[in-house]
mmCIF file of C-alpha atoms and ligand atoms in Angstrom:
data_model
loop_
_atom_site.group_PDB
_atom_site.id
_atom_site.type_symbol
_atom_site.label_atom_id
_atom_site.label_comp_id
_atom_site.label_asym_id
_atom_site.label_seq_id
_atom_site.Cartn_x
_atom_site.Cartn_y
_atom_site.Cartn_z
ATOM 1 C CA UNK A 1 -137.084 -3.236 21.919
ATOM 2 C CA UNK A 2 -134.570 -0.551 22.725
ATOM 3 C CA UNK A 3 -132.219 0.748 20.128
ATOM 4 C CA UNK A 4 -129.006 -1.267 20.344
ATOM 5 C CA UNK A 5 -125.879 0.546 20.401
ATOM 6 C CA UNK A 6 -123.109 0.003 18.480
ATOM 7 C CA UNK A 7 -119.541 1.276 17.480
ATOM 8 C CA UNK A 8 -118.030 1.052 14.145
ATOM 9 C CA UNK A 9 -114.858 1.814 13.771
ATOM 10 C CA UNK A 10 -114.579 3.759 10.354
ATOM 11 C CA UNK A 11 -116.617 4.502 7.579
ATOM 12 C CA UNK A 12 -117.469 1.599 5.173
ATOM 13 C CA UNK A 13 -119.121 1.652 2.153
ATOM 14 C CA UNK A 14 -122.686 2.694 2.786
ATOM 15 C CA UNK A 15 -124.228 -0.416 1.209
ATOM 16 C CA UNK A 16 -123.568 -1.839 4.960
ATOM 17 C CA UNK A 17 -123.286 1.806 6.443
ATOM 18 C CA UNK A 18 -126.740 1.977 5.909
ATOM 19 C CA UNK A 19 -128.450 -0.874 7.376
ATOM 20 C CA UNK A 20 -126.106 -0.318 10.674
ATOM 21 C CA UNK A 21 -127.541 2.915 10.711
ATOM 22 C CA UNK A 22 -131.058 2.170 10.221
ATOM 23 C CA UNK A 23 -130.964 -0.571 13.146
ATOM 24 C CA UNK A 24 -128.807 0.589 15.477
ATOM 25 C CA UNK A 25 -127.607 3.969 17.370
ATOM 26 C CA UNK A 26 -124.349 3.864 15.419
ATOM 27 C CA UNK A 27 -121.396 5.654 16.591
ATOM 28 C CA UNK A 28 -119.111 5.720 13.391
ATOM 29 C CA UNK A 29 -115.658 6.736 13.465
ATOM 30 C CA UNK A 30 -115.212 9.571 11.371
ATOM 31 C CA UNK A 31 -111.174 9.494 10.974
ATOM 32 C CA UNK A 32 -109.327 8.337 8.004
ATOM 33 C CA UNK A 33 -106.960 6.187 10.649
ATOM 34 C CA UNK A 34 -107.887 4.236 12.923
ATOM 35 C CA UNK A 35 -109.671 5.334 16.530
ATOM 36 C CA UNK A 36 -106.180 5.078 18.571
ATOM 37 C CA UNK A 37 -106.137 2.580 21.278
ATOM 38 C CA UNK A 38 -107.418 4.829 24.526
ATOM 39 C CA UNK A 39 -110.524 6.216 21.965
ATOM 40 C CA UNK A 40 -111.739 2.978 20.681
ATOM 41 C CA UNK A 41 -111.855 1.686 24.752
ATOM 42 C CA UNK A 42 -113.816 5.307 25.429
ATOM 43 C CA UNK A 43 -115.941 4.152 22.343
ATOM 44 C CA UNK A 44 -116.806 0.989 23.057
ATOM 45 C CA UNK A 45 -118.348 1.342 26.787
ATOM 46 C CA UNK A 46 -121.569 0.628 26.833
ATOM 47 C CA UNK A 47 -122.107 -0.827 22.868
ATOM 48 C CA UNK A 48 -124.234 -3.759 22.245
ATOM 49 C CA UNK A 49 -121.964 -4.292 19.380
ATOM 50 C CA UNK A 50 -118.811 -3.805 17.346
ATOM 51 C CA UNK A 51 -117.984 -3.508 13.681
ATOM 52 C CA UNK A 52 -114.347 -4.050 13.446
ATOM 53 C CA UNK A 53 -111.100 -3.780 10.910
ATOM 54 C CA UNK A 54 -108.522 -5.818 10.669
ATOM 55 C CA UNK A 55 -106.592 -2.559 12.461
ATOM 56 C CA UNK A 56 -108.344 -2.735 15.433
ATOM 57 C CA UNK A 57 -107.175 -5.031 18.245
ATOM 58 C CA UNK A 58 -110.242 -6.560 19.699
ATOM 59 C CA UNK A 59 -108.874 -8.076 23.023
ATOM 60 C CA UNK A 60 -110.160 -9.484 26.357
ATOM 61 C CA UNK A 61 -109.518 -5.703 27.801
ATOM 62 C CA UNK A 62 -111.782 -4.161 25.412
ATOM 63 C CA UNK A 63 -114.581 -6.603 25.614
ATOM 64 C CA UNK A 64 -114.364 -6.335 29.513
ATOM 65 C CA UNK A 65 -114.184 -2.544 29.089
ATOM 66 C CA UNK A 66 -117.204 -2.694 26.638
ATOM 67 C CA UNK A 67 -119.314 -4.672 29.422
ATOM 68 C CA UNK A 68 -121.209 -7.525 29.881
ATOM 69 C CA UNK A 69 -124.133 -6.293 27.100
ATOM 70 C CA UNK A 70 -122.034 -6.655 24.138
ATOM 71 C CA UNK A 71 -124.074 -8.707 22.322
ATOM 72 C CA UNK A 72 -121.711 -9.056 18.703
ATOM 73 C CA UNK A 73 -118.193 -8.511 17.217
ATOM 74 C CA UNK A 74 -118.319 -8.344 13.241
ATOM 75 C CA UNK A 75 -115.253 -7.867 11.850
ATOM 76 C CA UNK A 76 -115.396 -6.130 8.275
ATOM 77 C CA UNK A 77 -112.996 -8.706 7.099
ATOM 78 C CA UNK A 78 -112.450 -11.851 6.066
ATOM 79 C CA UNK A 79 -109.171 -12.525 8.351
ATOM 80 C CA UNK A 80 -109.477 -12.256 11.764
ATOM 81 C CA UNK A 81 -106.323 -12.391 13.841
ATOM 82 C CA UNK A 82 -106.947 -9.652 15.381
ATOM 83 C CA UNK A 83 -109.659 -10.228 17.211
ATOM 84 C CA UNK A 84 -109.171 -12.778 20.265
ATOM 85 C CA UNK A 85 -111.566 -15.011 19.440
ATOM 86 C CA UNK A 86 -111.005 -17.363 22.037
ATOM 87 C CA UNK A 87 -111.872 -15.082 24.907
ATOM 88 C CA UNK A 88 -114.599 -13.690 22.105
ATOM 89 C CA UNK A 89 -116.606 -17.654 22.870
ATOM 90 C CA UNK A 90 -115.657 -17.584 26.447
ATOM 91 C CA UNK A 91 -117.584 -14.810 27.180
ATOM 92 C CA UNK A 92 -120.645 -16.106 24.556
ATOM 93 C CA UNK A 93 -119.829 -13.238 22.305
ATOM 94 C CA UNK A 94 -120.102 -14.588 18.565
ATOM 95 C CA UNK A 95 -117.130 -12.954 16.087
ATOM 96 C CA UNK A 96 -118.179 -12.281 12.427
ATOM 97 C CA UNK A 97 -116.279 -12.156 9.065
ATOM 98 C CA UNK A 98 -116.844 -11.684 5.281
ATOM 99 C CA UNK A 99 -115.652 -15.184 3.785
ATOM 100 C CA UNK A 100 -116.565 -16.007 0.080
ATOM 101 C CA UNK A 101 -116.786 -11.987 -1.644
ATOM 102 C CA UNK A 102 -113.690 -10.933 -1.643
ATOM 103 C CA UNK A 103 -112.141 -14.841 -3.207
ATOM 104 C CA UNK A 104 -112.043 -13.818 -6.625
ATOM 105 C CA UNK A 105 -110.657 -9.916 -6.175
ATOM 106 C CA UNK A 106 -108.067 -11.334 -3.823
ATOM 107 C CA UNK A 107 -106.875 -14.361 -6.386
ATOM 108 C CA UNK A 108 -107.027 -11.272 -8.571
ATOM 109 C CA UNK A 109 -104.498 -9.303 -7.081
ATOM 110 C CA UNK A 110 -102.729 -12.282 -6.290
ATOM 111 C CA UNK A 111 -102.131 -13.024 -9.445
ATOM 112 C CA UNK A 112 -101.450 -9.338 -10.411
ATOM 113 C CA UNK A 113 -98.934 -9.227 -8.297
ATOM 114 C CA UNK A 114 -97.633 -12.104 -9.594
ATOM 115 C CA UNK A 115 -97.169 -10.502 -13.079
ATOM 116 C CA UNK A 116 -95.853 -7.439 -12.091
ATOM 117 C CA UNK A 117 -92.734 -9.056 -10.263
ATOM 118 C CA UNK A 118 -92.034 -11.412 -12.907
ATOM 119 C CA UNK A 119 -92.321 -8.831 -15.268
ATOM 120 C CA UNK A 120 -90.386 -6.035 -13.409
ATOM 121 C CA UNK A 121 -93.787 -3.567 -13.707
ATOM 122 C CA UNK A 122 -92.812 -1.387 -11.146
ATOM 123 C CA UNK A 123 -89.404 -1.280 -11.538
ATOM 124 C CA UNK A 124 -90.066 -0.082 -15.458
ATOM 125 C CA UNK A 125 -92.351 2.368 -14.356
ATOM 126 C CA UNK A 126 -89.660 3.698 -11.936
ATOM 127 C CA UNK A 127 -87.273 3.953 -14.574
ATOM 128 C CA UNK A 128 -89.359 5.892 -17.280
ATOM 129 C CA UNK A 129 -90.229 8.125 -14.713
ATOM 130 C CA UNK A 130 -87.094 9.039 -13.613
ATOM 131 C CA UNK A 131 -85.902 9.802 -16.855
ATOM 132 C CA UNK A 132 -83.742 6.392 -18.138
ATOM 133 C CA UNK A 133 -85.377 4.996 -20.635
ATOM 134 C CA UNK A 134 -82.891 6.086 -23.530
ATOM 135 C CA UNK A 135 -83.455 3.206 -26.082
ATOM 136 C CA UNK A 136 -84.691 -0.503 -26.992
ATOM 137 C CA UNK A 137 -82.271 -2.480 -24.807
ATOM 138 C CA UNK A 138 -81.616 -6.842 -25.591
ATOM 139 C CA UNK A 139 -81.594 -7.003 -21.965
ATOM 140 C CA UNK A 140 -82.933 -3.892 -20.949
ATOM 141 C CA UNK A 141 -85.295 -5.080 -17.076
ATOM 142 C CA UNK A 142 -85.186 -8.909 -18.504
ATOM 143 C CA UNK A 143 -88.146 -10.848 -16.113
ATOM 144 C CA UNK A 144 -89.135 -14.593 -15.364
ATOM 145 C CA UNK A 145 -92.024 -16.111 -17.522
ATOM 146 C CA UNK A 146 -95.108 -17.157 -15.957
ATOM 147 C CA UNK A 147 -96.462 -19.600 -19.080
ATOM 148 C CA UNK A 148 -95.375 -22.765 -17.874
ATOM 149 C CA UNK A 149 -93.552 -21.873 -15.063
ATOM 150 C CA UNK A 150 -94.060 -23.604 -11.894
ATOM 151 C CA UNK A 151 -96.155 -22.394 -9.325
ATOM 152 C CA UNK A 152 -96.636 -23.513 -5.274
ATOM 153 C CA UNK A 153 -99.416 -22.363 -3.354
ATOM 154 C CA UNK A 154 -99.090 -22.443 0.490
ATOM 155 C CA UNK A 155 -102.283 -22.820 1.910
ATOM 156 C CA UNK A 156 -105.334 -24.404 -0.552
ATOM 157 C CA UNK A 157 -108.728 -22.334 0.808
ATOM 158 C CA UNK A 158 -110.646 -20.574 -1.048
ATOM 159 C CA UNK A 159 -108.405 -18.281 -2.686
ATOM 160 C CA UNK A 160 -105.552 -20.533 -3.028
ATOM 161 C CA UNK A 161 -107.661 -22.711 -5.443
ATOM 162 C CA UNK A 162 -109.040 -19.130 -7.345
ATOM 163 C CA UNK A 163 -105.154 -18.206 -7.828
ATOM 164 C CA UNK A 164 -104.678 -22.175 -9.452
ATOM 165 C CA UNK A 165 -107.862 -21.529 -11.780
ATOM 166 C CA UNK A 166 -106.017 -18.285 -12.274
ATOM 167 C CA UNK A 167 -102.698 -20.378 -12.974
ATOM 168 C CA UNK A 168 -104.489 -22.748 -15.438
ATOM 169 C CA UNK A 169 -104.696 -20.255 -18.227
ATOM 170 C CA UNK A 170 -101.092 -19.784 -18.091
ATOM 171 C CA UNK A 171 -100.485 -23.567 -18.871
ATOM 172 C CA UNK A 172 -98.886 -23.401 -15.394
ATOM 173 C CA UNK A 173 -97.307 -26.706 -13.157
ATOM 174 C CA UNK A 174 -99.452 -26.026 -9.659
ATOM 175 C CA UNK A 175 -98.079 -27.465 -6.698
ATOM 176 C CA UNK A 176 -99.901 -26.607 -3.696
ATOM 177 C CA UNK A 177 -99.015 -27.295 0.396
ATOM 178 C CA UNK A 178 -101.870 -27.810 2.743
ATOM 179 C CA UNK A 179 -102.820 -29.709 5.733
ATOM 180 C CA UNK A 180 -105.297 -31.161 4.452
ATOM 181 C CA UNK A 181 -104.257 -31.669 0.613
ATOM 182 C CA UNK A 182 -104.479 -35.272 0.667
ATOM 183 C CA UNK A 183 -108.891 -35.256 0.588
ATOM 184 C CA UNK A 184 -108.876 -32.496 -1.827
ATOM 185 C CA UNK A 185 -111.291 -33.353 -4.721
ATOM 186 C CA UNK A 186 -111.182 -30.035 -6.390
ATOM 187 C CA UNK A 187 -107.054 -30.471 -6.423
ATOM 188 C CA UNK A 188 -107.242 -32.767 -9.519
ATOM 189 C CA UNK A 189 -109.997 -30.633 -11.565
ATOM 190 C CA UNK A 190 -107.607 -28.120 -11.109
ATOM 191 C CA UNK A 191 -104.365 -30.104 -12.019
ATOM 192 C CA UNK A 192 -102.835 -28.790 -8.704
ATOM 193 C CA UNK A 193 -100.507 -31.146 -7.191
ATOM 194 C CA UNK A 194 -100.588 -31.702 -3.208
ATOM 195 C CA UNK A 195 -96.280 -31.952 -1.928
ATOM 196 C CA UNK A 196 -94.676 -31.507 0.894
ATOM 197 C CA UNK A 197 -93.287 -27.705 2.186
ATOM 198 C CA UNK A 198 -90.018 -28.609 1.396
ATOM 199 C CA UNK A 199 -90.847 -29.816 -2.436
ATOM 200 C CA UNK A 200 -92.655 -26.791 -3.247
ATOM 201 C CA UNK A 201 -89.620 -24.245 -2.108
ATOM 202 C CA UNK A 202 -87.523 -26.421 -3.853
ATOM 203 C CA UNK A 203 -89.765 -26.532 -7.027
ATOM 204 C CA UNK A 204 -92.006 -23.604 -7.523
ATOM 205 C CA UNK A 205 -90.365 -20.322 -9.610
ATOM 206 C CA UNK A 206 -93.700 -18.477 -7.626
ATOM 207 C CA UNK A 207 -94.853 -19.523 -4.076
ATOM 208 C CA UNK A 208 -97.884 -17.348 -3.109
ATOM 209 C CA UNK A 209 -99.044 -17.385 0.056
ATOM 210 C CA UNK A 210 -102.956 -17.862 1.338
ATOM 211 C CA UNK A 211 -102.679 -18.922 4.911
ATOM 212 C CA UNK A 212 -104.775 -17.425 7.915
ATOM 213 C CA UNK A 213 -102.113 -15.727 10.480
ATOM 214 C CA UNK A 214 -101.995 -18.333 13.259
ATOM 215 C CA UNK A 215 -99.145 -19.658 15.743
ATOM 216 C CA UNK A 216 -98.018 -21.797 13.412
ATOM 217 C CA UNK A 217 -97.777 -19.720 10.031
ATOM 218 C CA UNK A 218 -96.193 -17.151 11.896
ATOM 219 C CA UNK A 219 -93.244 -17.091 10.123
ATOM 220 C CA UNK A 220 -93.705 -19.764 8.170
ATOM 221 C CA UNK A 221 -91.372 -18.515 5.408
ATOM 222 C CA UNK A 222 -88.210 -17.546 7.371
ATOM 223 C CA UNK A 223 -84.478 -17.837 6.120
ATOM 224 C CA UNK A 224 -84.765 -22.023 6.084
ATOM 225 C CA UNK A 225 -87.603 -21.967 4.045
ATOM 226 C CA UNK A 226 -86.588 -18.919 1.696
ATOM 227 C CA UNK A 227 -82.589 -20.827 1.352
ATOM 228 C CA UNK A 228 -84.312 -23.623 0.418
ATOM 229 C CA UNK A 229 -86.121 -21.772 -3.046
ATOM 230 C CA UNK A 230 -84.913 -21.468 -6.223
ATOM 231 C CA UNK A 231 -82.324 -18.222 -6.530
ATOM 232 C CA UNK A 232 -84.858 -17.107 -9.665
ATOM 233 C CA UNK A 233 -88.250 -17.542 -7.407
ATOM 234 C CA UNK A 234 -90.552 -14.876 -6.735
ATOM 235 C CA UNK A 235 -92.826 -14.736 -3.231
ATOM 236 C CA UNK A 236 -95.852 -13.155 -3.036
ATOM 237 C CA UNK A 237 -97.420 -12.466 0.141
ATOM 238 C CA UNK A 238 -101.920 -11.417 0.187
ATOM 239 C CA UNK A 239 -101.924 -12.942 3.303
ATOM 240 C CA UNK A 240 -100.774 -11.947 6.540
ATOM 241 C CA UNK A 241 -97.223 -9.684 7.105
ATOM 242 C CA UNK A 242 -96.303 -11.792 9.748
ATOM 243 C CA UNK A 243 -96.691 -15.129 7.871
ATOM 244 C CA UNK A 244 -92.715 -13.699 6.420
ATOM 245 C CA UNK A 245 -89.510 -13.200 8.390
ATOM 246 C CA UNK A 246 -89.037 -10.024 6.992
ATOM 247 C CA UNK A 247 -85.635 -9.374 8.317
ATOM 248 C CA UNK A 248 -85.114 -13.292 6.510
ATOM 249 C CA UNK A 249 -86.695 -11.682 3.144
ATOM 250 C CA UNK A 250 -84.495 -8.791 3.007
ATOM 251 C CA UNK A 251 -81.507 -10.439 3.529
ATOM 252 C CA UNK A 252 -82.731 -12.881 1.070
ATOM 253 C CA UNK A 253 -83.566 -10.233 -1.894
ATOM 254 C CA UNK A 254 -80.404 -8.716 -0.848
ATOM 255 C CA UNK A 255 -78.080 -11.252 -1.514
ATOM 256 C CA UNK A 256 -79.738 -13.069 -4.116
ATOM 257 C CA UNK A 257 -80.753 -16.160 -2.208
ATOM 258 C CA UNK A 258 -84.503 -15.722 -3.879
ATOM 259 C CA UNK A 259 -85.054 -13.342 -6.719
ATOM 260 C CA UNK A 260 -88.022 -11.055 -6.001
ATOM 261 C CA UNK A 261 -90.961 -10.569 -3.705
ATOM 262 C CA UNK A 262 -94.171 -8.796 -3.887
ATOM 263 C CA UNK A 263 -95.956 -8.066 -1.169
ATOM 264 C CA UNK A 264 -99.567 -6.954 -0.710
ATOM 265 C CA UNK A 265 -99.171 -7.668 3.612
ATOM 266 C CA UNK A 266 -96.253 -6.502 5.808
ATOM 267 C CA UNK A 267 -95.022 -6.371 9.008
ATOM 268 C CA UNK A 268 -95.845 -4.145 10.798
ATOM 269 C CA UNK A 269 -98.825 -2.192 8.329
ATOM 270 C CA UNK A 270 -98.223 0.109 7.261
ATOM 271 C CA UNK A 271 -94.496 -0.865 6.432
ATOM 272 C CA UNK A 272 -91.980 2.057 8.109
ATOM 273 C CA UNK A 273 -90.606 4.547 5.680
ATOM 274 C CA UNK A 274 -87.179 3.391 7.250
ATOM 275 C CA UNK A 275 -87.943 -0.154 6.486
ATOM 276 C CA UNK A 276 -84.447 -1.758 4.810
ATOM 277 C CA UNK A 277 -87.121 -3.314 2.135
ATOM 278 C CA UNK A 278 -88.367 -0.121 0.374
ATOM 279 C CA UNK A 279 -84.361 0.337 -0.726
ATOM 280 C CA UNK A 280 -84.466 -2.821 -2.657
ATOM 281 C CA UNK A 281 -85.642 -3.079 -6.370
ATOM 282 C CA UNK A 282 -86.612 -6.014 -6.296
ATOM 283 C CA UNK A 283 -89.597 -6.299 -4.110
ATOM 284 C CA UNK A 284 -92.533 -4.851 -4.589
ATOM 285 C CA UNK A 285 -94.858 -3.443 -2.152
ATOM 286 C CA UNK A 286 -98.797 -2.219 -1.715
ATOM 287 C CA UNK A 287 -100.546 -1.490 0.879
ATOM 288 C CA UNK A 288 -102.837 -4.051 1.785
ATOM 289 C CA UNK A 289 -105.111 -3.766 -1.266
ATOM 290 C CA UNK A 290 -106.008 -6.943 -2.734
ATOM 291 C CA UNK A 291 -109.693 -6.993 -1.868
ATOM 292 C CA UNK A 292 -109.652 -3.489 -2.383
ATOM 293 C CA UNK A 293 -111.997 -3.331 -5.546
ATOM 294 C CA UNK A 294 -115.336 -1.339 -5.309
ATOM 295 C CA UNK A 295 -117.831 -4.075 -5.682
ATOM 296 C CA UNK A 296 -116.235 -6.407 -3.265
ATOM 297 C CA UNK A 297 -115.503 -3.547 -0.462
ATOM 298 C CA UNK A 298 -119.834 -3.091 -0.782
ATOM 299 C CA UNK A 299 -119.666 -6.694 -0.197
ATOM 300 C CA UNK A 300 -118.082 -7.013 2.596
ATOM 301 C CA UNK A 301 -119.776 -4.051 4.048
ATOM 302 C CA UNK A 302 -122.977 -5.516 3.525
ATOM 303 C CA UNK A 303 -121.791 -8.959 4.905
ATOM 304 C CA UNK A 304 -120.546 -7.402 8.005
ATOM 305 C CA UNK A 305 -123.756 -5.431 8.760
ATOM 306 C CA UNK A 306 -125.596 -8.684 7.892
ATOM 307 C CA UNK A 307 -123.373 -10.036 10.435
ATOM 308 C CA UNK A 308 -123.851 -7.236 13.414
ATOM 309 C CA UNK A 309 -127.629 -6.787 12.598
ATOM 310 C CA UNK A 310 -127.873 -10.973 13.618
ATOM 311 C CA UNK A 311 -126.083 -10.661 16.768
ATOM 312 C CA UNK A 312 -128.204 -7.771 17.882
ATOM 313 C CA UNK A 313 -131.029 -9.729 17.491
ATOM 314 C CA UNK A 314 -129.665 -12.489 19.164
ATOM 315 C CA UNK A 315 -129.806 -14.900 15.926
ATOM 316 C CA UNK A 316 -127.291 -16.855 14.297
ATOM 317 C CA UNK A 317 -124.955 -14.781 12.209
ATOM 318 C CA UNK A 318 -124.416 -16.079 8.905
ATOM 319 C CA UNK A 319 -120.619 -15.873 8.587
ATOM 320 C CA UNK A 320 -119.248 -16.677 12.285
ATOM 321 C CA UNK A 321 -116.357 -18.107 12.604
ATOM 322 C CA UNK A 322 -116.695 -19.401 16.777
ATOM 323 C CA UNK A 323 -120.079 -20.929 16.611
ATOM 324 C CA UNK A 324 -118.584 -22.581 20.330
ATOM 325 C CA UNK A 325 -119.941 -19.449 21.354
ATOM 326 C CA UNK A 326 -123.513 -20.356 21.125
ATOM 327 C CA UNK A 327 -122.872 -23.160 23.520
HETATM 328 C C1 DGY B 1 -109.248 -9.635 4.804
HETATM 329 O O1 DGY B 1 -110.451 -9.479 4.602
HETATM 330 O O2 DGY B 1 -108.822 -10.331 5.709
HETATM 331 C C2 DGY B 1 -108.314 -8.970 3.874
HETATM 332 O O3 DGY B 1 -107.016 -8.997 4.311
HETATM 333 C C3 DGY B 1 -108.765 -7.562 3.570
HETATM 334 O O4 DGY B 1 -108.128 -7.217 2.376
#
């Protein structure tokens, strides 16, 4: 058997680094940003497969411009909206993802997140830095509580349901919205209650999101759904950017419709320096780290050579997410 070819388009930890390199011909993208768009088509001419990011647009020009060989697309990610999956199965090309090892760091950071805009983190750090903090103050950077508070979780997958095990310990009410909520058996063992959009904006003091990026989530939380939230609640976004209006937000933190976000996704990523949102104090923002722990990021890049190493050898890859593919 030749040597299959492949392209991956930046360094990832070597626990999956390695295996791509000891099956394949691997062409590995040595810059800290991504391959611009004219270098990753150059790049991927001629591969037998891809490893992806989420920062690389994987569209019907680059698989026609990578040829008819291309054997495998493994995205080094659990999302995958970035990748056109659809013309991915039409031309029998099976996409890969890393589902399952990055749950519990994500629900993590959700939940950190979480904390640390309820509890004005960054804003205290801020103001120590800069010099302010001159006494005790009675209502010096007074936050929300999170025991017993209400929280609503749009979108009940895998991490959702982490964040409400997360929730539990803080004696919190869980409301969660999902299209499927009705069948969920795990809902009850997690005292999560399934409602309706509208009752968990009205309801929740935290709505966290954990929806994929689709059509229909695309701005999911725009200036209807954020005027219909409580003026103390606090949105956190691990998701998707795009799953927020964020012209809607800002306007929202702004004038007090909603009281705080914090936001792990934006859009676009990374967020402009210019961007109306970093003047505000009270949203938080990071950039795109939630699975971002060492342990899960050797996950993942073991998953996602798992993943490429299958396609090249024309099995089944154990995470795909368009098994149509196969036919
Ligand atoms: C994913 O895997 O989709 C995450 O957004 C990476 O943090």
């Amino acid at each position: 058997m030749t040597i299959p070819r492949v392209f991956v388009t930046r360094i990832i930890p070597e626990a999956g680094l390695a295996l791509v390199r000891d099956f394949c011909d691997a062409d590995v993208w040595q810059g800290e940003l991504p391959p611009p768009r004219d270098v990753l088509l150059a790049r991927v001419k001629h591969v037998d497969g891809l490893l992806s990011l989420l920062t690389d647009r994987v569209d019907a020009e680059l698989m026609e411009v990578a040829g008819p060989q291309l054997k495998v697309i493994s995205n080094y990610a659990v999302g995958f909206d970035n990748i056109a999956v659809a013309e991915a199965t039409r031309r029998g090309i099976p996409v890969g993802n890393t589902p399952g090892v990055l749950t519990d760091t994500t629900a993590d950071f959700a939940f950190a997140l979480l904390m640390a805009a309820a509890r004005r983190v960054a804003e205290g750090d801020r103001f120590t830095r800069a010099g302010r903090w001159q006494t005790w103050g009675p209502m010096l950077l007074l936050g929300q509580d999170i025991t017993g508070a209400t929280l609503g979780i749009v979108g009940f997958g895998r991490i959702g349901k982490e964040l409400a095990r997360r929730a539990q310990g803080f004696r919190m009410r869980i409301l969660y919205y999902d299209p499927v909520c009705q069948d969920d058996p795990e809902a009850s063992r997690l005292g999560a209650q399934c409602v309706d959009f509208d009752t968990l904006l009205r309801e929740s003091d935290f709505v966290s999101l954990h929806v994929p990026l689709t059509p229909t989530t695309r701005h999911l939380i725009n200036a209807e759904a954020l005027g219909k939230m409580k003026r103390t609640a606090i949105l956190i976004n691990t998701a998707r950017g795009p799953v927020v209006d964020h012209a809607a937000l800002y306007a929202a933190l702004r004038d007090g419709v909603i009281g705080a976000a914090a936001l792990d996704v934006t859009e676009p990523e990374p967020i402009p320096p210019d961007s109306p949102l970093l003047a505000l104090e009270n949203v938080l923002i990071v950039p795109h780290i939630a699975s971002a722990s060492v342990a899960t990021r050797g996950k993942m890049a073991r998953m996602a050579a798992d993943n490429l190493i299958a396609g090249l050898r024309g099995e089944r890859l154990p995470n795909c997410v368009n098994l149509e593919a196969y036919g």
